[in-house]
Coordinates of C-alpha atoms in Angstrom, one line a residue:
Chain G
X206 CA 125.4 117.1 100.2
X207 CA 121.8 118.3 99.4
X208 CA 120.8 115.7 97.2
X209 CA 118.2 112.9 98.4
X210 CA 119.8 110.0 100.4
X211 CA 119.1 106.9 101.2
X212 CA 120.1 104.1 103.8
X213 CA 121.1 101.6 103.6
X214 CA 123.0 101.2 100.1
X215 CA 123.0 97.6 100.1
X216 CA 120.6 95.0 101.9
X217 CA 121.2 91.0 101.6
X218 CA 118.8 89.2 103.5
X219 CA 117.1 85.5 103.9
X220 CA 113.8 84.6 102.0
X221 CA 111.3 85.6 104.8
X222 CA 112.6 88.1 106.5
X223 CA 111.1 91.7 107.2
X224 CA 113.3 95.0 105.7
X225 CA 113.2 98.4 105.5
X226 CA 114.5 101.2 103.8
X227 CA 115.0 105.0 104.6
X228 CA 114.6 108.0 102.0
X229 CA 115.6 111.6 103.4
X230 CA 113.8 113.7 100.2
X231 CA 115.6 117.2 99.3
X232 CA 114.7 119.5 102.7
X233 CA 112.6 121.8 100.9
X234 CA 110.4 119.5 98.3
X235 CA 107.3 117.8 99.9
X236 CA 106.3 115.4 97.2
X237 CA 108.3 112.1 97.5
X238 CA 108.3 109.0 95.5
X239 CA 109.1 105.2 95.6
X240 CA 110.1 103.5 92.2
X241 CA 111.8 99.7 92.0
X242 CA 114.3 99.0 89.1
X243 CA 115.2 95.2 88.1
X244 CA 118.1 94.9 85.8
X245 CA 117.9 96.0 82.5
X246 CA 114.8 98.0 83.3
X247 CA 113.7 101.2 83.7
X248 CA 112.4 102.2 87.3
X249 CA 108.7 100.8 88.1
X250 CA 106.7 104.0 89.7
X251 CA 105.7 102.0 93.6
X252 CA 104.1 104.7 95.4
X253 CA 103.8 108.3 96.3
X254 CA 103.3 111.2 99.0
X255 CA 102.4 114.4 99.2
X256 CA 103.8 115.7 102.9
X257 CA 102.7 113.2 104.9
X258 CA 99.8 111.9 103.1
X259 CA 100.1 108.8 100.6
X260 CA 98.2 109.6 97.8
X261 CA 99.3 106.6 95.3
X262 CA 100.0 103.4 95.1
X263 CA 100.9 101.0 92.0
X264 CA 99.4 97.3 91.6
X265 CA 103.0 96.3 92.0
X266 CA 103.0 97.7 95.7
X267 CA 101.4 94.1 97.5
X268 CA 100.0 94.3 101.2
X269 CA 103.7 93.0 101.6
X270 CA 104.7 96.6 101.1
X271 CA 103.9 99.5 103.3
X272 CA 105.6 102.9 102.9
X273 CA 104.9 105.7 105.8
X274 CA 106.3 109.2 105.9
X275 CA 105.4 110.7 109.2
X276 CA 106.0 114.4 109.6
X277 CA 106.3 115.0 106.2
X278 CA 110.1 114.3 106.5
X279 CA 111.6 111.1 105.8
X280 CA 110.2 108.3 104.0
X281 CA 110.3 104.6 104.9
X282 CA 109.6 101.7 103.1
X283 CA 109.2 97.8 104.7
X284 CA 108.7 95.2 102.9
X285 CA 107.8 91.9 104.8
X286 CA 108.0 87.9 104.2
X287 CA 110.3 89.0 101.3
X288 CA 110.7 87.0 98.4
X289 CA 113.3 86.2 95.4
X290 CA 111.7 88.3 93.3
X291 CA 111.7 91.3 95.6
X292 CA 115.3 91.8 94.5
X293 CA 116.0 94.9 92.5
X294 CA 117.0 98.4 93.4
X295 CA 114.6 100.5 95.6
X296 CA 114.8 104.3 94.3
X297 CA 113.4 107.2 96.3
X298 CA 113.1 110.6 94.4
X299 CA 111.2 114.3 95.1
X300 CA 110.2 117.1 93.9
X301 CA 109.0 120.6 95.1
X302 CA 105.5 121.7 94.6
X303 CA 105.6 124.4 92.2
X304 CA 104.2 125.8 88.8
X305 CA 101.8 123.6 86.9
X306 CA 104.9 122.9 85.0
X307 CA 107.1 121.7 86.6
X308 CA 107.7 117.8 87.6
X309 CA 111.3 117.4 87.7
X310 CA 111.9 114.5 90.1
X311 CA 115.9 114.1 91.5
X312 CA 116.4 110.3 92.6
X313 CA 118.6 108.9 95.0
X314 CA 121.6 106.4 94.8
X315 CA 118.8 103.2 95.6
X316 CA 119.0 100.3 98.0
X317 CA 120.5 97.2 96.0
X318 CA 117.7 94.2 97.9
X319 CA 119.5 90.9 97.5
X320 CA 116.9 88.0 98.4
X321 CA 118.6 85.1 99.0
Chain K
X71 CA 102.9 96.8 74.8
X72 CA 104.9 99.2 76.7
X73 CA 103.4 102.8 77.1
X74 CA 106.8 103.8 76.6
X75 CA 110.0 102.0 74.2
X76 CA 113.5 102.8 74.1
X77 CA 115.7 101.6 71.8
X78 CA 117.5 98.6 73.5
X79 CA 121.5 99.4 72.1
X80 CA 124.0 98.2 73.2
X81 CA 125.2 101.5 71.3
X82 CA 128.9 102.3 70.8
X83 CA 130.5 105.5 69.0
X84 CA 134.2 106.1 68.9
X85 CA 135.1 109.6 71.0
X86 CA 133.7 113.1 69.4
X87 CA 130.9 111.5 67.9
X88 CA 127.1 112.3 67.3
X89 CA 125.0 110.4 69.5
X90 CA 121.0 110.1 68.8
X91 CA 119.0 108.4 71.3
X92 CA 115.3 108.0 70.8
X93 CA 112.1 107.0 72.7
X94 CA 108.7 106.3 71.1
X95 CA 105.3 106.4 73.5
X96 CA 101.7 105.6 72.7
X97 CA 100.1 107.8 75.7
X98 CA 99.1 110.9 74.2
X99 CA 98.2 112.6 78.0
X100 CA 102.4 112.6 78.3
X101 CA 102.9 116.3 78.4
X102 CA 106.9 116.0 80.8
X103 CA 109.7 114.4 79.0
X104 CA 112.6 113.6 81.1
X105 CA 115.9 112.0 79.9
X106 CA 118.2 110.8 82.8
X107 CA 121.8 109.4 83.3
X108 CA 122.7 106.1 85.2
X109 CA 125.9 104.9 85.5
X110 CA 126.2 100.8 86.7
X111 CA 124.5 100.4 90.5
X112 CA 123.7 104.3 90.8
X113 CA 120.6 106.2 91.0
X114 CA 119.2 107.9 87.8
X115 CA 120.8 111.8 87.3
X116 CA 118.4 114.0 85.8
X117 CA 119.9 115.3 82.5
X118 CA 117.0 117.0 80.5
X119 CA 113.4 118.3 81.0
X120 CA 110.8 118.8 79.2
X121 CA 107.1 120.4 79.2
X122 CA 105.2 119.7 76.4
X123 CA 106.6 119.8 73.1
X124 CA 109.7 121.6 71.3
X125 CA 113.9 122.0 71.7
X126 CA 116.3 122.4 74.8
X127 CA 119.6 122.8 74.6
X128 CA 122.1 122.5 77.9
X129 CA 126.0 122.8 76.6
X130 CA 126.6 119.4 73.9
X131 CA 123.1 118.0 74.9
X132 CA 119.6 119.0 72.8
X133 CA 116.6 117.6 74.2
X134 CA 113.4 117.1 71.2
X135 CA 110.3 116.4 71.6
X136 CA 107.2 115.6 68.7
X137 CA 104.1 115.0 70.4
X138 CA 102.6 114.8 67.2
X139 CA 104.8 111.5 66.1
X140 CA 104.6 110.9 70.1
X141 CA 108.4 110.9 69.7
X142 CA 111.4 112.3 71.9
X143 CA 115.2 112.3 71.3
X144 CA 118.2 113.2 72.8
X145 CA 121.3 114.5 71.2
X146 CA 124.7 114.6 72.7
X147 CA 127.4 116.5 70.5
X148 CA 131.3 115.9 70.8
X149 CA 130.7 112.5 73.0
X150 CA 133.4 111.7 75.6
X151 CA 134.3 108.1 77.4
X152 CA 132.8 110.2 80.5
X153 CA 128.9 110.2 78.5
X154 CA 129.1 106.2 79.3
X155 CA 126.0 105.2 80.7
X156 CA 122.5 103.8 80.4
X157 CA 120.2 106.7 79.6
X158 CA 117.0 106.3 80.5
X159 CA 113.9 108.5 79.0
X160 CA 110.9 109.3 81.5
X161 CA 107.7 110.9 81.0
X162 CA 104.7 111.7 82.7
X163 CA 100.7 112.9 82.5
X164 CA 99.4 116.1 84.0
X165 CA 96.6 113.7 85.7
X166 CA 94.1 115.4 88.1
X167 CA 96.1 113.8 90.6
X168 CA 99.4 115.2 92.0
X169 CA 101.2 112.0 91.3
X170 CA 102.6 112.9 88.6
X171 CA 104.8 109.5 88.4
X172 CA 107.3 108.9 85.7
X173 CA 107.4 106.1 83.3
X174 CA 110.2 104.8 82.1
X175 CA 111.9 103.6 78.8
X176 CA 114.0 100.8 79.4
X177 CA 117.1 102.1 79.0
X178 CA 119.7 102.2 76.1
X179 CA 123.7 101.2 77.3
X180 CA 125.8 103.7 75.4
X181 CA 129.8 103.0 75.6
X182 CA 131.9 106.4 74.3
X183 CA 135.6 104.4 72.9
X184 CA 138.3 106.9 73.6

């Protein structure tokens, strides 16, 4: 499967504690992104990167969050002292760079956070 | 207000039917349109894509877009059980930045009776 992945698909944890999630982008597109999605919502844009470099970040992203791509590659995202209202479904999605054109963006099958 | 509304549904069409799902947005710097698929607890699937304004057709779905009206509609012929799903539309700037990110409608819930 060529498609973006992402681990793990499901994630209950305790109010406080520290998680993280994993993206692996499409191999050959360098722009990566991080969107949330409560229910009955459309995804949330979080943040974005450009190879290694993060370039974006929404308001919604609090010093709580922290998103690193090292190498380029795979994308992490951590989010610490969660909360209740941290639950929703974590989306990672890319996109080649390419013509001015084009911003197609192929998402992953999300992390489901559960904050208990 | 939202840059970007959706009509809410629930929608529901019997099998073979016309389906018309619509998006208003008030951000006239949207120039990509994006409709995409998501079935309960799964990741959106793109569908449709759009730069700037006009028609696309892919087999029994037509994509449209009016930037004039700042409206955007998809149209999916001869519906099947298999079509149900929220669709979600998406669009985006072409900011200075790279970002590009999408926003989103928030969704319309469209059950296909067989």
């Amino acid at each position: 499967d060529t498609g973006v992945s992402q681990n793990p698909r499901h994630k209950i944890t305790k109010r406080g504690q520290n998680v993280t999630f994993r993206c692996d982008p499409i191999s050959e597109h360098n722009r990566l992104y991080w969107y949330r999605q409560t229910l009955g919502q459309g995804p949330e844009f979080l943040t974005y990167f450009q190879n290694e470099a993060q370039l974006e970040k929404s308001r919604l992203l609090s010093d709580r969050f922290s998103a690193e791509r090292p190498k380029g590659s795979f994308s992490t995202l951590e989010i610490q002292r969660t909360e209740q209202g941290d639950s929703a479904m974590y989306l990672c999605a890319s996109r080649p760079s390419g013509r001015d054109s084009y911003n197609e963006q192929f998402f992953g099958p999300g992390t489901r956070l559960t904050v208990l | 207000q939202k840059e970007v509304e959706q009509d809410p549904g629930p929608l529901s069409v019997p099998e073979g039917a016309i389906v018309s799902l619509n998006c208003t947005y008030s951000n006239s710097a949207f120039q990509y349109f994006m409709w995409y698929r998501q079935y309960s607890r799964k990741g959106p699937e793109l569908l449709m894509y759009t730069y700037s304004s006009g028609n696309k057709e892919d087999g029994r779905f037509t994509a449209q877009v009016d930037k004039s009206s700042k409206y955007i509609s998809l149209f999916i012929r001869d519906s099947q059980p298999s079509d149900s799903a929220t669709y979600l539309c998406a669009m985006s700037a072409k900011s200075s930045g790279s970002a590009r990110q999408l926003t989103f409608g928030s969704g319309t819930q469209l059950t296909v009776l067989p």
